[in-house]
mmCIF file of C-alpha atoms in Angstrom:
data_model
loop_
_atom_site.group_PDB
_atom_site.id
_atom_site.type_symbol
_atom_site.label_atom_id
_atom_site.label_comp_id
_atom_site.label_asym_id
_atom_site.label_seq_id
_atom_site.Cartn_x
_atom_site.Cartn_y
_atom_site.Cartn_z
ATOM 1 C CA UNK B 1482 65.163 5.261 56.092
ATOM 2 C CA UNK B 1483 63.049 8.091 56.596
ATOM 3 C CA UNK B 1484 63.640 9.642 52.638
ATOM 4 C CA UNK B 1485 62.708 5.798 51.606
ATOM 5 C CA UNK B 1486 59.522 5.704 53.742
ATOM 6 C CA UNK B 1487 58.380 9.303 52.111
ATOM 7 C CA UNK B 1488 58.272 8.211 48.615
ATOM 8 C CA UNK B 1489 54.843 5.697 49.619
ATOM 9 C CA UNK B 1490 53.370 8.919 50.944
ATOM 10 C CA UNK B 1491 54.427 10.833 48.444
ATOM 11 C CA UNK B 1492 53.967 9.004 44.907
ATOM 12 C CA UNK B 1493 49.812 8.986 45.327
ATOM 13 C CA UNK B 1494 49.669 12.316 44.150
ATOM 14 C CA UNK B 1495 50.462 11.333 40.778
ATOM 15 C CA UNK B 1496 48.079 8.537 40.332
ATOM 16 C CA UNK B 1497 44.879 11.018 39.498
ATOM 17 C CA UNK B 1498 46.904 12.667 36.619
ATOM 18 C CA UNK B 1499 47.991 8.863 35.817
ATOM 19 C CA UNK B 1500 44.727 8.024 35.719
ATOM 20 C CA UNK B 1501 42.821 10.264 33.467
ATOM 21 C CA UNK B 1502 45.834 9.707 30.628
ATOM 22 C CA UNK B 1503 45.321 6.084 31.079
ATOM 23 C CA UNK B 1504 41.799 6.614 30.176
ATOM 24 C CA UNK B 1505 42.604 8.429 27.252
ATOM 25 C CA UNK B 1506 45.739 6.231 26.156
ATOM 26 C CA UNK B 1507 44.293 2.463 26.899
ATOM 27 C CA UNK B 1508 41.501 0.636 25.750
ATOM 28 C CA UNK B 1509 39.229 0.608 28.571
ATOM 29 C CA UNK B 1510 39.143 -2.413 30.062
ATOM 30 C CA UNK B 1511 43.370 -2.483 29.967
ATOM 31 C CA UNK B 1512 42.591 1.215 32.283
ATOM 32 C CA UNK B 1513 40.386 -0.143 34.811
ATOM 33 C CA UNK B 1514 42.967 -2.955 35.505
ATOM 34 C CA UNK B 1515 46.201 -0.854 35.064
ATOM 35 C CA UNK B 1516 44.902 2.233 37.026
ATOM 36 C CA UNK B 1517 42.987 -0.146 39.747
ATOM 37 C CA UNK B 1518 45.920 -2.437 40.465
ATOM 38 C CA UNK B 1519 48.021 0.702 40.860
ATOM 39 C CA UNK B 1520 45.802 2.976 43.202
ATOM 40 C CA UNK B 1521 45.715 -0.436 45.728
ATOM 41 C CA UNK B 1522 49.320 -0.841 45.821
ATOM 42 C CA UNK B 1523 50.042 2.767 46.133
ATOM 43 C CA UNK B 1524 47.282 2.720 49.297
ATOM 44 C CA UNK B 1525 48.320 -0.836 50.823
ATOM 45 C CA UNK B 1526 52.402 0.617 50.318
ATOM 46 C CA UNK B 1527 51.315 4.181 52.014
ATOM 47 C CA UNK B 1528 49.765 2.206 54.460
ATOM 48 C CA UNK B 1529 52.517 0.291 55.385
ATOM 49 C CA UNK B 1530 54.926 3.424 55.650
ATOM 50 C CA UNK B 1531 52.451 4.565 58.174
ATOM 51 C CA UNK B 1532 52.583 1.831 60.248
ATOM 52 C CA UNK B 1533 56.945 1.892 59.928
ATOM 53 C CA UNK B 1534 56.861 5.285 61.304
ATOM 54 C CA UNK B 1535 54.535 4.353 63.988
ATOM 55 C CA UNK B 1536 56.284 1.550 65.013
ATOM 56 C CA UNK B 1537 59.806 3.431 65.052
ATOM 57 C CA UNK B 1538 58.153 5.808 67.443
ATOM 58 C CA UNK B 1539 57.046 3.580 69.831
ATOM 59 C CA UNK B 1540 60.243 2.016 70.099
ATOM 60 C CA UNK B 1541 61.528 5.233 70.971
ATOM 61 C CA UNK B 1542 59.524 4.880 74.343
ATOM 62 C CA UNK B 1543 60.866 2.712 77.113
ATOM 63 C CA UNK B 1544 57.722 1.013 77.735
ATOM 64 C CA UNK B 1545 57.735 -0.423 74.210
ATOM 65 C CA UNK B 1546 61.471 -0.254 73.759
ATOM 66 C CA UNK B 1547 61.782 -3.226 76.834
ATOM 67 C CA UNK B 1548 58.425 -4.571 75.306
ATOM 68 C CA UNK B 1549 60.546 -5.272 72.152
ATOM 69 C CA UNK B 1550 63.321 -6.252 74.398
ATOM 70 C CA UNK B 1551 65.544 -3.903 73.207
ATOM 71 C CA UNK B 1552 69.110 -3.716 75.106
ATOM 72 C CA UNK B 1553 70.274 -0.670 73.045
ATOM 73 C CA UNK B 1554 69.061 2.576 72.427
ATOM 74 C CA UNK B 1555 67.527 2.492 68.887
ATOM 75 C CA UNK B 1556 69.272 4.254 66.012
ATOM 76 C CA UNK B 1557 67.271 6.506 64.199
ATOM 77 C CA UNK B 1558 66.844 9.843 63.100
ATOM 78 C CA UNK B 1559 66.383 12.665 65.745
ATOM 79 C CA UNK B 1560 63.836 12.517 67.981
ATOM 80 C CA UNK B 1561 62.326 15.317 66.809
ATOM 81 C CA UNK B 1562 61.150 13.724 63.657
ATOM 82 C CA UNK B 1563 60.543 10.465 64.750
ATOM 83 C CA UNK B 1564 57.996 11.132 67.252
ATOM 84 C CA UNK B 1565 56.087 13.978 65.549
ATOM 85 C CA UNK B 1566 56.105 11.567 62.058
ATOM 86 C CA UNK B 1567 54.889 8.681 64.688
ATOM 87 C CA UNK B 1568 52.327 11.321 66.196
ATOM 88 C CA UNK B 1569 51.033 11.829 62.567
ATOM 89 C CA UNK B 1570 50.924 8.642 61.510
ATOM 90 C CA UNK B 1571 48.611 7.542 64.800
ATOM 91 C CA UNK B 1572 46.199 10.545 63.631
ATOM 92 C CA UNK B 1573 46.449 9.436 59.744
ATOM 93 C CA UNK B 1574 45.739 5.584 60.347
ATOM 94 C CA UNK B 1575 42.956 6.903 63.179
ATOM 95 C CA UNK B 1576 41.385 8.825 60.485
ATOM 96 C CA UNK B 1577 41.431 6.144 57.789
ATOM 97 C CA UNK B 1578 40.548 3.228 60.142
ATOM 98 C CA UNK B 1579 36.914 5.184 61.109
ATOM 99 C CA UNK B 1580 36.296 6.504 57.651
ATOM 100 C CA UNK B 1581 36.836 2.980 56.839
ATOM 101 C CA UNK B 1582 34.461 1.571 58.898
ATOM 102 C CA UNK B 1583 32.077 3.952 58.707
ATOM 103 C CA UNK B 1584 31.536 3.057 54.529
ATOM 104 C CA UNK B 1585 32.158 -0.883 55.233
ATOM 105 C CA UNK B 1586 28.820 -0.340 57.328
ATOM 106 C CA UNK B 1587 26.936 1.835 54.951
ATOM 107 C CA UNK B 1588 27.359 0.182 52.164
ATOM 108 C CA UNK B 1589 26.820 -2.882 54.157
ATOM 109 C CA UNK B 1590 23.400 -1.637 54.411
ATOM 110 C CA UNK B 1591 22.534 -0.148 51.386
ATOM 111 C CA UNK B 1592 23.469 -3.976 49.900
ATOM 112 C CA UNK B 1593 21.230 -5.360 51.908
ATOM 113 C CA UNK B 1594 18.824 -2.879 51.324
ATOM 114 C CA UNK B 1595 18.852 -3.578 47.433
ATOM 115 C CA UNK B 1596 19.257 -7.676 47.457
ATOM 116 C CA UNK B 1597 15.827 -7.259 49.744
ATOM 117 C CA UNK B 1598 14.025 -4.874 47.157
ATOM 118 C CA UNK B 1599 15.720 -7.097 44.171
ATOM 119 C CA UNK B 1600 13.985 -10.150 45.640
ATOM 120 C CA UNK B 1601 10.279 -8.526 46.086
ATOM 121 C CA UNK B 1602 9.707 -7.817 42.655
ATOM 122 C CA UNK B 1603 9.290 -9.908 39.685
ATOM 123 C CA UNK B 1604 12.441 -11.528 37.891
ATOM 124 C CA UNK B 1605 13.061 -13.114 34.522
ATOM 125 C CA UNK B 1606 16.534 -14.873 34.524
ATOM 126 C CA UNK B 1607 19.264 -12.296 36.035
ATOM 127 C CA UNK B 1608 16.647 -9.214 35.693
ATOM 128 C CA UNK B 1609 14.428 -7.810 38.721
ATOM 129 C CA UNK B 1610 11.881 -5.366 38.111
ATOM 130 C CA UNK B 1611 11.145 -3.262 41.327
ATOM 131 C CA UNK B 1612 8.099 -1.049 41.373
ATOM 132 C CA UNK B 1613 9.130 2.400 41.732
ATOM 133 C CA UNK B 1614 8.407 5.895 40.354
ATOM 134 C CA UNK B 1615 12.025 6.706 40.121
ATOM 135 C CA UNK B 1616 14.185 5.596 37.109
ATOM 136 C CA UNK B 1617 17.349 3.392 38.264
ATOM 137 C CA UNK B 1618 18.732 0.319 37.109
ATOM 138 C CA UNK B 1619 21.975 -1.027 38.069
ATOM 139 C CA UNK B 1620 23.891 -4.213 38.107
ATOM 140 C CA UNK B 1621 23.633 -5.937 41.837
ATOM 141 C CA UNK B 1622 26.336 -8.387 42.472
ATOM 142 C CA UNK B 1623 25.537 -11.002 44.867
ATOM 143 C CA UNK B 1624 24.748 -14.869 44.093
ATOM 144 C CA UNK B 1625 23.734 -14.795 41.748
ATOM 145 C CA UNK B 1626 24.528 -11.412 40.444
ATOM 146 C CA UNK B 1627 21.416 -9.293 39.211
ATOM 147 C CA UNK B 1628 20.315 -6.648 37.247
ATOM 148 C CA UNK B 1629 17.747 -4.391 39.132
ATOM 149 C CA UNK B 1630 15.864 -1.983 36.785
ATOM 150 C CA UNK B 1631 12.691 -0.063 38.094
ATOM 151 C CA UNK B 1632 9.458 0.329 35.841
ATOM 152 C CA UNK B 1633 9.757 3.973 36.023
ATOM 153 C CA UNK B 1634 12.776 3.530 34.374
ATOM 154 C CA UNK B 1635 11.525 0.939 31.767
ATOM 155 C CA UNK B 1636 8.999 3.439 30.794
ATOM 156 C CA UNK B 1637 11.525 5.635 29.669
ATOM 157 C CA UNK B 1638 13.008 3.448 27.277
ATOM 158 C CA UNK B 1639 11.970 1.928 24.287
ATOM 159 C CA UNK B 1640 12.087 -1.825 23.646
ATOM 160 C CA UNK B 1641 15.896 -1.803 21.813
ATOM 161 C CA UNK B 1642 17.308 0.936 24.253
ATOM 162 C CA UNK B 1643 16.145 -1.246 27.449
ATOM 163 C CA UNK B 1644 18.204 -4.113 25.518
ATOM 164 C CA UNK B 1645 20.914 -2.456 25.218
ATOM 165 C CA UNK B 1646 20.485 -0.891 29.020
ATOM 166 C CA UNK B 1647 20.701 -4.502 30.038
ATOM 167 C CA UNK B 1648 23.528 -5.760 28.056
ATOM 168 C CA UNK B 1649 25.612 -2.865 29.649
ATOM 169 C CA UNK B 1650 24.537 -4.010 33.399
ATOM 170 C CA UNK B 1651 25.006 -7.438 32.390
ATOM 171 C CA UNK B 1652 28.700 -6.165 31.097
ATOM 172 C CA UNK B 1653 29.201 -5.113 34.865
ATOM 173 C CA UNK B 1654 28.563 -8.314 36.184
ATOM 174 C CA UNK B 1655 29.860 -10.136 33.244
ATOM 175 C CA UNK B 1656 33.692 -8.728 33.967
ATOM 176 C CA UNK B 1657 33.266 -8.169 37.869
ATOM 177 C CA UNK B 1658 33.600 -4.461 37.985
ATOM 178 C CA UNK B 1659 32.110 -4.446 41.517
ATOM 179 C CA UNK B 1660 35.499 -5.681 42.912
ATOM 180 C CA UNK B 1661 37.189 -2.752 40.898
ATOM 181 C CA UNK B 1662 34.414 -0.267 42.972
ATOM 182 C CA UNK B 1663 34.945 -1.905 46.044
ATOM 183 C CA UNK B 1664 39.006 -1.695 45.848
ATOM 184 C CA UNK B 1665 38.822 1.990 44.319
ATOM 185 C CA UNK B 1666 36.420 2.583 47.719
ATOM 186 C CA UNK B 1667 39.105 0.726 49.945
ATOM 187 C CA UNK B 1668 42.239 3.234 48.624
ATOM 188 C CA UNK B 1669 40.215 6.216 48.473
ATOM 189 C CA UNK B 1670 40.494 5.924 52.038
ATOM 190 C CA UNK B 1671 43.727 4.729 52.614
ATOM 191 C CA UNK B 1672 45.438 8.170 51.239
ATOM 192 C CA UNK B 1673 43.436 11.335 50.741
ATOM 193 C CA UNK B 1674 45.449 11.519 47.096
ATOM 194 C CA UNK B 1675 43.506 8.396 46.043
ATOM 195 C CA UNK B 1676 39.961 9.934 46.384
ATOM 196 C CA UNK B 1677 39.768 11.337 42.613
ATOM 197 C CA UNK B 1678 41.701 8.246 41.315
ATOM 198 C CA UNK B 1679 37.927 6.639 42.774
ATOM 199 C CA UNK B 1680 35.642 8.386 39.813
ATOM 200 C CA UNK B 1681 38.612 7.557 37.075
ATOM 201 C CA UNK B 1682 38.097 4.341 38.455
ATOM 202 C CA UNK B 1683 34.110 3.996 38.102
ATOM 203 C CA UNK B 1684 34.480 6.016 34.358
ATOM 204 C CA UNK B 1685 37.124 3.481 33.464
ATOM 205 C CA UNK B 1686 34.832 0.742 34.480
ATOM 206 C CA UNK B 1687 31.458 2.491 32.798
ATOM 207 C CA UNK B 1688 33.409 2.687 29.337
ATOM 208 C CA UNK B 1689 34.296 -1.014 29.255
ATOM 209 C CA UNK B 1690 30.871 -1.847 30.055
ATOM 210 C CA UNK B 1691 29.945 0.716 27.041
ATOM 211 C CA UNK B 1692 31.905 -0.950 24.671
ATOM 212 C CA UNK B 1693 30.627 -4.192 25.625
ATOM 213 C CA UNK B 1694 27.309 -3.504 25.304
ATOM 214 C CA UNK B 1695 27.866 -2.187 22.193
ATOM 215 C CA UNK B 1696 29.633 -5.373 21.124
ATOM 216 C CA UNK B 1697 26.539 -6.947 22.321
ATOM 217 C CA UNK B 1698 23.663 -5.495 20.630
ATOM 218 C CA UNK B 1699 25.978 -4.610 17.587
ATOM 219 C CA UNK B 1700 25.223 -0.484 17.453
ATOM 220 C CA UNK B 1701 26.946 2.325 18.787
ATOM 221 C CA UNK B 1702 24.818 4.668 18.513
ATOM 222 C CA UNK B 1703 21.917 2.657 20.131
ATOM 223 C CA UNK B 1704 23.958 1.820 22.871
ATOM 224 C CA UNK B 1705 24.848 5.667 23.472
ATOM 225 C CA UNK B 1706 21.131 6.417 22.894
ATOM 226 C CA UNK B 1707 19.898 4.253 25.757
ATOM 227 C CA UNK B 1708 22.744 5.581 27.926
ATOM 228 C CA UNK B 1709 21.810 8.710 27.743
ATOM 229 C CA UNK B 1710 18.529 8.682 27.737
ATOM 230 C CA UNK B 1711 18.644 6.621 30.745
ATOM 231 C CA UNK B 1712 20.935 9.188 32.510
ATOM 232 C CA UNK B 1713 18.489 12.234 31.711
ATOM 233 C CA UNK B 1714 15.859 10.381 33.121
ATOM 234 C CA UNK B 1715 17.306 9.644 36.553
ATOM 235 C CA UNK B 1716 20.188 12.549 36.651
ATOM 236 C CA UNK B 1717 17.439 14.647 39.475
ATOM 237 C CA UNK B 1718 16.824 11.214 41.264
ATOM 238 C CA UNK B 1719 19.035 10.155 44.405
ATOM 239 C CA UNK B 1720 19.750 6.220 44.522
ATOM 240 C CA UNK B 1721 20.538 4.553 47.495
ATOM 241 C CA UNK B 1722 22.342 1.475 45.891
ATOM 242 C CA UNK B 1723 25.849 0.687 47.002
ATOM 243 C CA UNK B 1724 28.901 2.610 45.585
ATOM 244 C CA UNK B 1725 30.280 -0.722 44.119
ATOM 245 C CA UNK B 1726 26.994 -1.540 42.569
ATOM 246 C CA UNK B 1727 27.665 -0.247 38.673
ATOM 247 C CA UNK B 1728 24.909 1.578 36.905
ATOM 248 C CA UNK B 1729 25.011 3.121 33.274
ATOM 249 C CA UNK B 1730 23.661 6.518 34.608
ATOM 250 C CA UNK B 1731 26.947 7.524 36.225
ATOM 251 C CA UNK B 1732 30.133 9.072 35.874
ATOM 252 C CA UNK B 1733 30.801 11.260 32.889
ATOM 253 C CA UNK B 1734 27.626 10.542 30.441
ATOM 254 C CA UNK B 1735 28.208 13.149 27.550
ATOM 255 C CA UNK B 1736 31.773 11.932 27.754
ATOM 256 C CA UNK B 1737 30.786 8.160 27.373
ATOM 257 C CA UNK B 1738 28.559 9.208 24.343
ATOM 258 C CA UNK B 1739 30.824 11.131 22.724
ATOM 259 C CA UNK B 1740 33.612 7.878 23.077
ATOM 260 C CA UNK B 1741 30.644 5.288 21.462
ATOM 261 C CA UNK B 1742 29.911 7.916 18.732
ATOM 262 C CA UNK B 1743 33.406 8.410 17.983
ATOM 263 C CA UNK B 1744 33.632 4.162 17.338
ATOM 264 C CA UNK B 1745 35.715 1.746 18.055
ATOM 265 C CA UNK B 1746 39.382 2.562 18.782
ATOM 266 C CA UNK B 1747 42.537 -0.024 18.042
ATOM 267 C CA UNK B 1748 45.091 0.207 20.808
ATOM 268 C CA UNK B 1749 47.358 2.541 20.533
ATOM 269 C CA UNK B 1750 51.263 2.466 21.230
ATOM 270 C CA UNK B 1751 50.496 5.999 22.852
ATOM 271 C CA UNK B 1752 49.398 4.129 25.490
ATOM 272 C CA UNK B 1753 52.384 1.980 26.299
ATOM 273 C CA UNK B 1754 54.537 4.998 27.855
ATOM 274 C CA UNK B 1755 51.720 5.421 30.603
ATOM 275 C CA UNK B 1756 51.224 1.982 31.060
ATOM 276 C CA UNK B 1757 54.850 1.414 31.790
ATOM 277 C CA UNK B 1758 54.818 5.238 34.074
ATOM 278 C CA UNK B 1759 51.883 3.313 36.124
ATOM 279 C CA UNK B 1760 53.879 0.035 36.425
ATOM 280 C CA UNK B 1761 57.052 1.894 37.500
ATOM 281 C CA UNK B 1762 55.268 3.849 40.156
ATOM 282 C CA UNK B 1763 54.001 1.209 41.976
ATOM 283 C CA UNK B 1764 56.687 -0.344 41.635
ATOM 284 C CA UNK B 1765 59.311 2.006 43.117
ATOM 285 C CA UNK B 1766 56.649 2.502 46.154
ATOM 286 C CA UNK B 1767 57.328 -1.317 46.597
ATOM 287 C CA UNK B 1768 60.568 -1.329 46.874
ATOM 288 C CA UNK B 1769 60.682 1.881 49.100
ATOM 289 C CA UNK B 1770 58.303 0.471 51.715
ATOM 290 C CA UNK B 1771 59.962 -2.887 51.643
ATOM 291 C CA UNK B 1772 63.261 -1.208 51.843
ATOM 292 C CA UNK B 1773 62.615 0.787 54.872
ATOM 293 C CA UNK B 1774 60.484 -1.504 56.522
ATOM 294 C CA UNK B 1775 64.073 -3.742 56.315
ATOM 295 C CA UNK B 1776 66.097 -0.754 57.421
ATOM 296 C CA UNK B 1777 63.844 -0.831 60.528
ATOM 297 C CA UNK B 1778 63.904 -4.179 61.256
ATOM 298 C CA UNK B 1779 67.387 -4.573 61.028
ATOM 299 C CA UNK B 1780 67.996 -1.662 63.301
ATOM 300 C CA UNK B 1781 65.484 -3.057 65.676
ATOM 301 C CA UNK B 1782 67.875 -6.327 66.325
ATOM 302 C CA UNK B 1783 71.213 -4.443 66.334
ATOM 303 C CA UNK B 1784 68.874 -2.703 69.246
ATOM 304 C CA UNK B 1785 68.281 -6.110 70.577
ATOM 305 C CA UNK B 1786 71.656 -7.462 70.332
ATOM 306 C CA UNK B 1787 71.230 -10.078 67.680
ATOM 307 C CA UNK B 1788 73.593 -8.203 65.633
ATOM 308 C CA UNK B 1789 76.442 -6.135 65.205
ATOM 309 C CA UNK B 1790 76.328 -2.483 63.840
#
């Protein structure tokens, strides 16, 4: 039980090397799904191995042992690495519960913050213009969704580069990248492991947007233009948007040129083998939190009586 419950805990550490060949092997949209579906099982299935070990370790304790009404001594490994695994696993869920919380509730705020400054300036259809001397512009979700661009930034940009600025935000709103963010936020903090996966994540999620844009306004090399002259204007500025609130200006930039200059790429078979190395590592962290957690729980009622050894 305890080798099955070590693989969730363990198998996180390969996701950020996952990750950044994904990006390199898949078309980008195929990445942000593939890597983000796989960095929130990995987190919700480390999660849950956390909890087994906590739960074995209270059950160890008479208190919660005749709370569970157990009439047998649970069988488990030594006490010596049941309770210190239970110890750690108060401190790790502690530690991810407050860190947690404490981003829920800032980027609560910095939402609100930009929905209010969104709805003071001047809008024409899903664009808001906000007075400001400091270049931003970023797609807002929200309802309805918005893209928030200030006139410092405008300024910066002629009239085909803020077009194509636009249809890149609108891309971001368009496929609903903020609920990649906001899950790439949520497992950053369920493992420490999953904190780089984050940034492959949000560079996954800029490059789709890239391409679409491109799509969009039918040139590459525009679209890369406006990107990065956009990102040279605001790279010394410090925006207070949320983290799940896309903007062209981050991750990677030269990178993200480079990948529009370069054109169009047809999916590659290259890609398949990491595809199917993502697929089977969440997979086997399903089974092996599944598996334990019904290793416990049929311990627990041989413990209570209900059956036989």
């Amino acid at each position: 039980m305890t080798a099955l419950l070590l693989l969730p805990l363990l198998l996180p550490f390969a996701l950020p090397a996952l990750a950044r060949r994904a990006l390199d092997r898949l078309a980008p949209a195929a990445a942000l799904w593939a890597v983000t579906a796989c960095a929130v099982v990995l987190a919700g299935c480390s999660l849950g191995a956390l909890g087994v070990f906590l739960l074995t370790g209270l059950l160890k304790l008479p208190l919660f042992a005749a709370l569970g009404e157990l009439i047998h001594p649970l069988r488990t490994a030594s006490d010596l690495v049941v309770l210190p695994a239970a110890a750690v696993s108060v401190g790790a869920l502690a530690a991810c519960a407050w860190t947690l919380v404490r981003s829920v509730l800032r980027q609560t705020r910095a939402f609100r913050t930009a929905r209010t400054e969104a709805g003071r300036g001047p809008a024409a259809g899903d664009l808001c213009v906000v007075e400001s001397v400091r270049p931003d512009a970023y797609a807002l979700p929200g309802r309805p969704h918005r893209i928030v661009v200030t006139t410092a930034m405008l300024r910066c940009l002629d009239g085909p580069e803020r077009e194509a600025l636009f249809a890149h935000e609108r891309a971001h709103n368009d496929g609903g990248h903020h609920y990649f963010l906001a899950a790439a936020e949520l497992a950053a903090h369920c493992h420490p492991a999953l904190r780089p996966v984050r940034e492959s994540i949000r560079l996954a999620a800029e490059r789709a947007a890239d391409e679409a844009a491109a799509a969009r306004v039918g040139d590459r090399r525009l679209t890369a233009r406006a990107i990065a002259r956009a990102a040279l204007a605001s790279q010394a500025e410090h925006s207070g948007r949320p983290a799940f609130a896309a903007a062209a200006t981050t991750g990677p930039v030269p990178q993200r040129v480079r990948a529009l200059l370069a054109g169009a790429r047809a999916p590659r078979r290259a890609g398949r083998p990491v595809a199917a190395l993502l697929l089977v590592c969440a997979a086997v962290s399903c089974v092996a939190a599944a598996a334990g957690l019904a290793d416990v729980h049929h311990r627990v009622e041989i413990a209570q009586g209900d059956q036989r050894p």
